[in-house]
PDB file of C-alpha atoms in Angstrom:
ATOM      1  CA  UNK A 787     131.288 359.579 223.942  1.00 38.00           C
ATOM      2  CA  UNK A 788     127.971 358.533 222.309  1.00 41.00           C
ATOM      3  CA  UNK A 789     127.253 355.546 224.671  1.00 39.00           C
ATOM      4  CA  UNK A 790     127.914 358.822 227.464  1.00 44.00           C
ATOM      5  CA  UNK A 791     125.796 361.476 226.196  1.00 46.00           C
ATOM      6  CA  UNK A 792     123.095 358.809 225.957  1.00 46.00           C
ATOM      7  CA  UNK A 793     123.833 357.232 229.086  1.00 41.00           C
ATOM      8  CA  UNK A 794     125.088 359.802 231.404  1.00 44.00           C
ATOM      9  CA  UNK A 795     126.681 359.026 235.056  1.00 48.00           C
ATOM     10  CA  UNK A 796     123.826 359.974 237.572  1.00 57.00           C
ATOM     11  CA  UNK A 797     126.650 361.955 239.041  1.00 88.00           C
ATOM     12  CA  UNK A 798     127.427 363.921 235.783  1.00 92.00           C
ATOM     13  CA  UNK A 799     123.524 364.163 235.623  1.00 95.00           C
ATOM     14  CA  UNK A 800     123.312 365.843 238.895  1.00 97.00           C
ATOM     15  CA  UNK A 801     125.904 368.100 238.194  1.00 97.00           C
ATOM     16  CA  UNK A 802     124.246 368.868 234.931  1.00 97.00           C
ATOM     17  CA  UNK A 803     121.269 369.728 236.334  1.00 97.00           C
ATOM     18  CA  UNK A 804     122.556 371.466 239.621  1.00 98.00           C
ATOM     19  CA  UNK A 805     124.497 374.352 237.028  1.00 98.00           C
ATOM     20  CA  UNK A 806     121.286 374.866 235.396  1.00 97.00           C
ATOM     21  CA  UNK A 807     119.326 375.946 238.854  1.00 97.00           C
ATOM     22  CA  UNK A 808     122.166 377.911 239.133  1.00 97.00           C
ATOM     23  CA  UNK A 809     121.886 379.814 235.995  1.00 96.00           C
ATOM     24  CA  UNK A 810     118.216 379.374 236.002  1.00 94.00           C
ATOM     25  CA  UNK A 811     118.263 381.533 239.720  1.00 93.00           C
ATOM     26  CA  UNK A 812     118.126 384.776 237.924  1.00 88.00           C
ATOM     27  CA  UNK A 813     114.498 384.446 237.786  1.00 83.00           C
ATOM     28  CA  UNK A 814     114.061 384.115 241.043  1.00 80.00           C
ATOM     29  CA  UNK A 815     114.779 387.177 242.744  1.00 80.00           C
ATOM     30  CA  UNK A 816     115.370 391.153 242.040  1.00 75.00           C
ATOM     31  CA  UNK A 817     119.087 391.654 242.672  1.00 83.00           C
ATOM     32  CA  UNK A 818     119.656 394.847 241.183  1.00 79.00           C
ATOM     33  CA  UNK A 819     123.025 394.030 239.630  1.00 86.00           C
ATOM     34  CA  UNK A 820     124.422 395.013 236.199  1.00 83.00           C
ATOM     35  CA  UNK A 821     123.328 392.307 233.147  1.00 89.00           C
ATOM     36  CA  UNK A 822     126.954 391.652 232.241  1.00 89.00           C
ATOM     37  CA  UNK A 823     128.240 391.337 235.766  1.00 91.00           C
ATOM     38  CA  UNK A 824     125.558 388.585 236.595  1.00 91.00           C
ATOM     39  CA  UNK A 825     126.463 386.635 233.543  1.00 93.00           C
ATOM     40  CA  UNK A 826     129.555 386.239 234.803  1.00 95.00           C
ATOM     41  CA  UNK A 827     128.918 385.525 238.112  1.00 95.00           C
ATOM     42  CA  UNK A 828     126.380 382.841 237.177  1.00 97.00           C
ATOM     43  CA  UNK A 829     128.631 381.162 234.357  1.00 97.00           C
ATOM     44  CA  UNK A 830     131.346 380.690 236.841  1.00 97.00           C
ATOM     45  CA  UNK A 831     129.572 379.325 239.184  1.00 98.00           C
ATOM     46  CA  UNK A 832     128.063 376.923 237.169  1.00 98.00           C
ATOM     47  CA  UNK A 833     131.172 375.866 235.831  1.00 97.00           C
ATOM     48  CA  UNK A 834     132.258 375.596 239.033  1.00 98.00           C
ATOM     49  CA  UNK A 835     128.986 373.254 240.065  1.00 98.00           C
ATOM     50  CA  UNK A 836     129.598 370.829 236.778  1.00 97.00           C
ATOM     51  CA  UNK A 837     133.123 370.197 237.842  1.00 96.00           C
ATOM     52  CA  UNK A 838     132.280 369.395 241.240  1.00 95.00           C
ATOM     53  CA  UNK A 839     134.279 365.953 242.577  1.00 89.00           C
ATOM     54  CA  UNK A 840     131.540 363.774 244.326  1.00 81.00           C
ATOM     55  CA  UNK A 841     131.469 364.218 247.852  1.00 83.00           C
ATOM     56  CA  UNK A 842     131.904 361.719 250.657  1.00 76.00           C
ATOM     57  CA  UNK A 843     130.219 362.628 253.967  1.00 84.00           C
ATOM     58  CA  UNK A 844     127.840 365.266 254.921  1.00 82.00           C
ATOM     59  CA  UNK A 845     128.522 367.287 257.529  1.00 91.00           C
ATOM     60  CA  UNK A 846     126.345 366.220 260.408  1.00 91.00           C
ATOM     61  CA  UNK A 847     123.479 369.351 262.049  1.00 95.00           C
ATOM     62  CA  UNK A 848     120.753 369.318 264.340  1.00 92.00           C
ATOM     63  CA  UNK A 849     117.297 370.406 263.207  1.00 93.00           C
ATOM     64  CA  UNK A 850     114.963 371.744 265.855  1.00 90.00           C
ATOM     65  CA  UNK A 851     112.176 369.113 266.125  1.00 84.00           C
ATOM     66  CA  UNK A 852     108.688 370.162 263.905  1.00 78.00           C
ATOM     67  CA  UNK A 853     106.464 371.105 266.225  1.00 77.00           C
ATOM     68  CA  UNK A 854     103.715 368.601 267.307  1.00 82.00           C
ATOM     69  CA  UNK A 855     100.142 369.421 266.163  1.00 84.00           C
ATOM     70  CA  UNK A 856      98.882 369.993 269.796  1.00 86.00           C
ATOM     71  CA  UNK A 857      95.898 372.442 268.600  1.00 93.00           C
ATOM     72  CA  UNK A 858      93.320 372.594 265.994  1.00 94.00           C
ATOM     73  CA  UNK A 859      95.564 375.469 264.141  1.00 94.00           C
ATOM     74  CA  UNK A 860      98.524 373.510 264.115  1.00 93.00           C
ATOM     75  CA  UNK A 861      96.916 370.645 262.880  1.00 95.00           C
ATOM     76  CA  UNK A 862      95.578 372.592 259.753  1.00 96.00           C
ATOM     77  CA  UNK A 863      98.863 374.014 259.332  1.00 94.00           C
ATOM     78  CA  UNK A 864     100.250 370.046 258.951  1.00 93.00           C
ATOM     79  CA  UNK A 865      97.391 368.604 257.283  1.00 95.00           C
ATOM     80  CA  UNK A 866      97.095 371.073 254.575  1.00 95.00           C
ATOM     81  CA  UNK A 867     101.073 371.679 253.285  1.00 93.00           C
ATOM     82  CA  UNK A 868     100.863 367.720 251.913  1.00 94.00           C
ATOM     83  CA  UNK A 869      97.886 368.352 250.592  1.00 95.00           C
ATOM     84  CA  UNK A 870      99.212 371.302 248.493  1.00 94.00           C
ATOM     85  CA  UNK A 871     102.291 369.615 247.820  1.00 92.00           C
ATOM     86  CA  UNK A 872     100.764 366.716 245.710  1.00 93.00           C
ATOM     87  CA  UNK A 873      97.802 367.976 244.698  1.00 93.00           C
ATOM     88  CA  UNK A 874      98.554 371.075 244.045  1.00 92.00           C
ATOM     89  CA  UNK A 875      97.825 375.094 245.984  1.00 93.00           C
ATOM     90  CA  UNK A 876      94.851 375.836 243.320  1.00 92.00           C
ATOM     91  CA  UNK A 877      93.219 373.044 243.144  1.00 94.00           C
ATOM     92  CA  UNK A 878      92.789 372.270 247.118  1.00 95.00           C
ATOM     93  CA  UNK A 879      90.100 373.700 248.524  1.00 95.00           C
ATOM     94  CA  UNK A 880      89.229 374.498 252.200  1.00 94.00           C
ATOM     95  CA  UNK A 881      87.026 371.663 252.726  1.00 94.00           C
ATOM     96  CA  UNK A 882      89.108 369.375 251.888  1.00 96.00           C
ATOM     97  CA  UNK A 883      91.475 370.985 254.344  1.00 96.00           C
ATOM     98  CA  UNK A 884      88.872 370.743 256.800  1.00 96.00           C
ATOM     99  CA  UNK A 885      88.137 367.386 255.810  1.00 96.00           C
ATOM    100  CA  UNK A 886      91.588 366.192 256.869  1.00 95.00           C
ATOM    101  CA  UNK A 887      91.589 367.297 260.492  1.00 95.00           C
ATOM    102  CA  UNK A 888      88.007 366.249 260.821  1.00 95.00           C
ATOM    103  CA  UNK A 889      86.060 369.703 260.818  1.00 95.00           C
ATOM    104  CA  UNK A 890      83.064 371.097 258.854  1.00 95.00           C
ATOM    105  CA  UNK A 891      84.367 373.479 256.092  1.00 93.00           C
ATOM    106  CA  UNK A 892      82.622 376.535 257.904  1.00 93.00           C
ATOM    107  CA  UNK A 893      84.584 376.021 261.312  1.00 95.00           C
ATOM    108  CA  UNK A 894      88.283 376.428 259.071  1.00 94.00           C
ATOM    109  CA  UNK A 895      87.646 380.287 259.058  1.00 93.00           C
ATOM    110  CA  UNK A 896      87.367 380.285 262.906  1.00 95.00           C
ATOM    111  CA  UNK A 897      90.953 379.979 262.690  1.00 96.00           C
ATOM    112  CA  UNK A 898      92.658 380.924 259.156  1.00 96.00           C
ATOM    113  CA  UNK A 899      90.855 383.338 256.581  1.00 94.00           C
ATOM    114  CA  UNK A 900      91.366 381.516 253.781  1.00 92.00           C
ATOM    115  CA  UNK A 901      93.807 378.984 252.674  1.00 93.00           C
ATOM    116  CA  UNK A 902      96.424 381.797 251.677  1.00 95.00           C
ATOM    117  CA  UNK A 903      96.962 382.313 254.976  1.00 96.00           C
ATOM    118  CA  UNK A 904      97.426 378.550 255.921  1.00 96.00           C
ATOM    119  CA  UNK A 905     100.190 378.560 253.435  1.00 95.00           C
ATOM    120  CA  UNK A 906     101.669 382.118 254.870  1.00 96.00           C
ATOM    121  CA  UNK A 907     101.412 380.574 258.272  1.00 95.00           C
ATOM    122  CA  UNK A 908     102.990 377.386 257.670  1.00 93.00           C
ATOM    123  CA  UNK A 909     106.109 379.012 255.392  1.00 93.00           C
ATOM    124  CA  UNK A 910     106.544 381.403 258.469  1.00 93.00           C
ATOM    125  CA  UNK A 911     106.641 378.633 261.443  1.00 91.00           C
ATOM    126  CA  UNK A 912     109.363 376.533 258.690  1.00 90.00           C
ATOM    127  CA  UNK A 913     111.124 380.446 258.271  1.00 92.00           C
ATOM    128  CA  UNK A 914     111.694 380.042 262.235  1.00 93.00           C
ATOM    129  CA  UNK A 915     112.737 376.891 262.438  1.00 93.00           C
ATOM    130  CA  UNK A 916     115.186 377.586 259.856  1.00 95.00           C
ATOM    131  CA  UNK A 917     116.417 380.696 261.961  1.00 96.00           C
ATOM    132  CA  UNK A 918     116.871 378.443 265.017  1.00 96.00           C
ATOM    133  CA  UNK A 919     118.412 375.807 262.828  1.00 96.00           C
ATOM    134  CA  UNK A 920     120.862 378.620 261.474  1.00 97.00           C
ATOM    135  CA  UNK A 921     121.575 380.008 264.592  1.00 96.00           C
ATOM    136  CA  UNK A 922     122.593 376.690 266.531  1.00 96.00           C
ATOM    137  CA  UNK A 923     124.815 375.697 263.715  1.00 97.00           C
ATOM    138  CA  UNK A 924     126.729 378.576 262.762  1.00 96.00           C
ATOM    139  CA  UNK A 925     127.175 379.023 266.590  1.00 95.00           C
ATOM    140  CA  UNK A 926     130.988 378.630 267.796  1.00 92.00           C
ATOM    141  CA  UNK A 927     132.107 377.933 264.208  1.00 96.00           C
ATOM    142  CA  UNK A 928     136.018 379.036 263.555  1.00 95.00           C
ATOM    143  CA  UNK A 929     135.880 381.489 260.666  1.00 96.00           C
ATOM    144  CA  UNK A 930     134.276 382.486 257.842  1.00 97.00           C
ATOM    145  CA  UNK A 931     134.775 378.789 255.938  1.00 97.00           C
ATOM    146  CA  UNK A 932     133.804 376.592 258.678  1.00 97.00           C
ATOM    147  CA  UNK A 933     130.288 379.069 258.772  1.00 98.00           C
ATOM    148  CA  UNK A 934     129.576 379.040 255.144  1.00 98.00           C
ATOM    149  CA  UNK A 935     130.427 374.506 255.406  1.00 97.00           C
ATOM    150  CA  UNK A 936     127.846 375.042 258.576  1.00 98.00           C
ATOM    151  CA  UNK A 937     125.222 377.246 256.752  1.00 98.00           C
ATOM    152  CA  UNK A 938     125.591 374.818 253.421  1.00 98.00           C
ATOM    153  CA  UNK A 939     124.553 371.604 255.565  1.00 97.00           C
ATOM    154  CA  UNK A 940     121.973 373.349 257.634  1.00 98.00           C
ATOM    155  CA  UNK A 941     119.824 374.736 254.601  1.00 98.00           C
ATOM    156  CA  UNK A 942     120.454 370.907 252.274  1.00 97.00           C
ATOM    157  CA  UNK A 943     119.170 368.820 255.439  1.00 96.00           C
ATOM    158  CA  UNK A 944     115.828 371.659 256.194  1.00 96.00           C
ATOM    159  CA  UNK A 945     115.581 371.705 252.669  1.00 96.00           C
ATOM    160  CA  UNK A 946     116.004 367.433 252.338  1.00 95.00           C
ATOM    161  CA  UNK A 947     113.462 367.767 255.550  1.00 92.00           C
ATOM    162  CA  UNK A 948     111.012 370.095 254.704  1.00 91.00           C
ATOM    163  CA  UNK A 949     111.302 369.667 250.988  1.00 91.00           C
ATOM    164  CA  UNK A 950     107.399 369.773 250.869  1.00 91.00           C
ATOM    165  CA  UNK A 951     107.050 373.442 252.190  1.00 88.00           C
ATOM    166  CA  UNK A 952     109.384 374.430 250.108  1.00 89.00           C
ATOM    167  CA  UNK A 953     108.156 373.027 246.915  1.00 88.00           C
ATOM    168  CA  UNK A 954     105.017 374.882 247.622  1.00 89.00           C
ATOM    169  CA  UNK A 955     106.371 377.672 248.770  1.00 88.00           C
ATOM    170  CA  UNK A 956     108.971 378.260 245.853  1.00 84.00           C
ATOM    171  CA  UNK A 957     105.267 378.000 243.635  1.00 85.00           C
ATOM    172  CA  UNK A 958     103.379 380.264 245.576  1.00 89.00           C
ATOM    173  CA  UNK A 959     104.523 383.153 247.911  1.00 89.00           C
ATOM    174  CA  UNK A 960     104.679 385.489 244.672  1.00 87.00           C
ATOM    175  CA  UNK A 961     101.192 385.220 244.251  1.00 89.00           C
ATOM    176  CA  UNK A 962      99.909 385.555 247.580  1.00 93.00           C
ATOM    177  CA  UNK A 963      98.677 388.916 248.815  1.00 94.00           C
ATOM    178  CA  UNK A 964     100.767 391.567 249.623  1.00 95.00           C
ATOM    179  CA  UNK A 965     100.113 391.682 253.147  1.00 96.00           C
ATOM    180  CA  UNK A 966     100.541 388.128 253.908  1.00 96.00           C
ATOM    181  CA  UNK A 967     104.053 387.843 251.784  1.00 94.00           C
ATOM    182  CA  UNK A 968     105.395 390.746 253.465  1.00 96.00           C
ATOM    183  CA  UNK A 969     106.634 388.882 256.623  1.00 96.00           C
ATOM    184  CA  UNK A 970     107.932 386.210 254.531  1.00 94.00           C
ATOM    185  CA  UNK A 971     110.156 388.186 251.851  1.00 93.00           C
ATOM    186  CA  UNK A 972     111.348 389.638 255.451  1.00 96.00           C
ATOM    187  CA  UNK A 973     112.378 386.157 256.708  1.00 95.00           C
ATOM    188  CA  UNK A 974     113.645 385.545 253.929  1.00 93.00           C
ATOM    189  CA  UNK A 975     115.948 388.722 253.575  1.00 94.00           C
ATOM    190  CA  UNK A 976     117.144 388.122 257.112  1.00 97.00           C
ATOM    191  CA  UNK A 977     118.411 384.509 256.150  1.00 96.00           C
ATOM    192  CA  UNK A 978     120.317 385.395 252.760  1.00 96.00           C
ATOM    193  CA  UNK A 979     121.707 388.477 254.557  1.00 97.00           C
ATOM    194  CA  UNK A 980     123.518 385.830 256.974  1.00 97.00           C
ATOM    195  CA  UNK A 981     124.677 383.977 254.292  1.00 98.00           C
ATOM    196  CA  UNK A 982     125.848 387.232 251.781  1.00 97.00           C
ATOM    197  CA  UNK A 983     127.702 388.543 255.404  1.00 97.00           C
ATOM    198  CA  UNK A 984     129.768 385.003 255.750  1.00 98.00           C
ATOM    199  CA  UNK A 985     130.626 384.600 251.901  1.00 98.00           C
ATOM    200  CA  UNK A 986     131.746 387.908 251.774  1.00 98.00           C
ATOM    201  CA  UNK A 987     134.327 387.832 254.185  1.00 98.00           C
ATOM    202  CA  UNK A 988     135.362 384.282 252.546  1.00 98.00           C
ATOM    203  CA  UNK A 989     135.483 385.834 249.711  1.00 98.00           C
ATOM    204  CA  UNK A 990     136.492 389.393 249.708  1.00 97.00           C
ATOM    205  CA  UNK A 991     136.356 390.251 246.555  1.00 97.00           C
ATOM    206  CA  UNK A 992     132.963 389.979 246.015  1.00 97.00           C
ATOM    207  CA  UNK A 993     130.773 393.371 246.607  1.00 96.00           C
ATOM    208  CA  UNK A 994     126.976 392.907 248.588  1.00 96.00           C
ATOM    209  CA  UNK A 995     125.189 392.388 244.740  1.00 95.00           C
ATOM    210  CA  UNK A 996     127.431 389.739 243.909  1.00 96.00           C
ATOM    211  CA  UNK A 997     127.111 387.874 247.529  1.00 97.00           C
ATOM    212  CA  UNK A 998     123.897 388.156 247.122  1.00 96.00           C
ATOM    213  CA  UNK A 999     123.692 386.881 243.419  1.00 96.00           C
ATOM    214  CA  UNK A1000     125.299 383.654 244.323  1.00 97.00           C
ATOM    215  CA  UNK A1001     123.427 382.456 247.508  1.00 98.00           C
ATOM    216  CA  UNK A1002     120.480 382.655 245.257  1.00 97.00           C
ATOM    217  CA  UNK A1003     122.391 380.822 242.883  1.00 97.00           C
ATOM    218  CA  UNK A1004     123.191 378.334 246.010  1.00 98.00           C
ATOM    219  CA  UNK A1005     119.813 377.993 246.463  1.00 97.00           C
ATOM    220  CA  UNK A1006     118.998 377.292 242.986  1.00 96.00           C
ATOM    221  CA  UNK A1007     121.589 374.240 242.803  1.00 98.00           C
ATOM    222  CA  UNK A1008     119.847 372.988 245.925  1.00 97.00           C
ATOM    223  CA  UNK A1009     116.484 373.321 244.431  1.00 95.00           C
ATOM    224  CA  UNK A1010     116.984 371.216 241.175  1.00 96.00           C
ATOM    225  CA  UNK A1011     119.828 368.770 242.764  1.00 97.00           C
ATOM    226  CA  UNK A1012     116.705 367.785 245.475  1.00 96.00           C
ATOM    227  CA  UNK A1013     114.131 367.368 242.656  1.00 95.00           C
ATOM    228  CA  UNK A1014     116.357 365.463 240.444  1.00 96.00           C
ATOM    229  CA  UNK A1015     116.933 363.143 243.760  1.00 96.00           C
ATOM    230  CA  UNK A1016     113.162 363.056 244.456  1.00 95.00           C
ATOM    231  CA  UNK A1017     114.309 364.561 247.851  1.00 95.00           C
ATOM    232  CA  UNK A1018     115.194 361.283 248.967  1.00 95.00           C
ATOM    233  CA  UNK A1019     116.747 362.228 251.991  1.00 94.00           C
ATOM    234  CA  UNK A1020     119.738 359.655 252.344  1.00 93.00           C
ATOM    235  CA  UNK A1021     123.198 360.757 253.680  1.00 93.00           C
ATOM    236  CA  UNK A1022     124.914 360.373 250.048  1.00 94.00           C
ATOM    237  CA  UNK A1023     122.339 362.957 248.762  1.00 95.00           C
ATOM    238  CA  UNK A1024     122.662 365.513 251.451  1.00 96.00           C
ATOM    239  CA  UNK A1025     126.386 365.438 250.869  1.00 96.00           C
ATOM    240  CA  UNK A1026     126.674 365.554 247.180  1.00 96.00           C
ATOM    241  CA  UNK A1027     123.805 368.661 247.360  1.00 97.00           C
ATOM    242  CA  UNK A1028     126.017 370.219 249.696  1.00 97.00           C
ATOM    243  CA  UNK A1029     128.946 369.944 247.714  1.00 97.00           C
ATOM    244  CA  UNK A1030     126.943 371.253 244.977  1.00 98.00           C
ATOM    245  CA  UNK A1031     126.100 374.121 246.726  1.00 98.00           C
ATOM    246  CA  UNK A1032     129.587 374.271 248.188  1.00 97.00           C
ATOM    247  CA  UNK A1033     131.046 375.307 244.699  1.00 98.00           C
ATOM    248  CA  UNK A1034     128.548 377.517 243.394  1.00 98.00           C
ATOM    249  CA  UNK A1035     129.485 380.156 246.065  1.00 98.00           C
ATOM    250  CA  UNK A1036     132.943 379.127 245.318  1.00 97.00           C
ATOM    251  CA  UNK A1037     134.225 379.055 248.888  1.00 93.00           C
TER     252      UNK A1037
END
């Protein structure tokens, strides 16, 4: 037990760390659901995550293509999200986003503001390509199971995929203006209410708040799984995420 505790599985490490985004996803949104209620919710589900048998396969989804950089705005919008990534949102400034697509620092504002509204642009275009994603996959699926199994490998591969962006994003939308995080807590609200509409007719029992309480969880598992793996996106990873993911909405 020692030699374990000091040496754990990478599997029982991953699971380990998966229930704790899950638990740790109450600080991530506003859900207005009663304390007790949540506790519960979130304990089970993170129960449910640690005891999760190691998965096999992923289930295989198409990703519409990233666009390619074909103008000067699109070219900011892919030059700069690395850029925040490892170096951080505050610390980058505009010329060296300008630097990276070859323009003086002065010719960036003919086409964003500022650099909050690189990063609002860039989480937006990812938003709709998540949408289409979404949409293609769930598409024709038989029931209420076979959607959630769709939605659960379409958000682990955009996530494996785009794992940048969403670093970032996960960061920084809460402090960006008002008026520029509007359309994404939108996108955003249109995506989980997908989600809360499938589990809830998998799972019946469960009321919007609680739905709603567990995709974040969902999302919190995916979150901490893909850091733990160093988003290395292999097919082994995608499908032990997903399973991951799988049991903390407990479908």
């Amino acid at each position: 037990l020692a030699v374990r505790r000091a040496h754990p599985w990478p599997g029982e490490q991953l699971r380990a760390v998966a229930a704790l985004g899950a638990i740790g996803s109450v600080t991530m949104h506003h859900t207005s659901i009663a304390q007790r209620r949540a506790e519960t919710l979130l304990q089970e589900a993170a129960l449910r995550v640690a005891a999760t048998a190691p998965a096999a396969n992923a289930r295989v989804v198409e990703l519409p293509a990233a666009p390619v950089p074909r103008t000067r705005r699109s070219e900011i919008l892919a030059a700069a999200v690395p850029l925040f990534e490892r170096d951080g949102f505050a610390t980058v400034t505009n010329g060296r986003i300008a630097e990276a697509v070859g323009l003086v620092p002065s010719a960036l504002y003919r086409y964003f503001p500022g650099k909050a509204d690189i990063l609002a642009a860039a989480c937006l275009q990812a938003a709709g390509l998540l949408a289409q994603a979404v949409e293609h996959n769930v598409r024709g699926t038989a029931g209420p199971h076979d959607a959630l199994a769709a939605l659960t490998a379409t958000y682990v591969a955009y996530s494996f995929e785009h794992h940048a962006l969403t670093s970032v994003a996960d960061a920084e939308i809460a402090g960006l203006p008002a008026a520029l995080r509007r359309p994404l807590v939108a996108a955003q609200r249109e995506h989980i209410a997908v989600w809360e509409q499938q589990l809830r007719e998998a799972r019946p029992e469960l009321d919007a708040r609680q739905a709603r309480v567990l995709v974040h969880a969902g999302f919190g598992v995916v979150v901490e799984a893909g850091r733990l793996l160093r988003w290395a996106d292999r097919p082994e990873h995608r499908a032990a995420v997903a399973a991951l993911l799988a049991a903390a909405l407990g479908f």
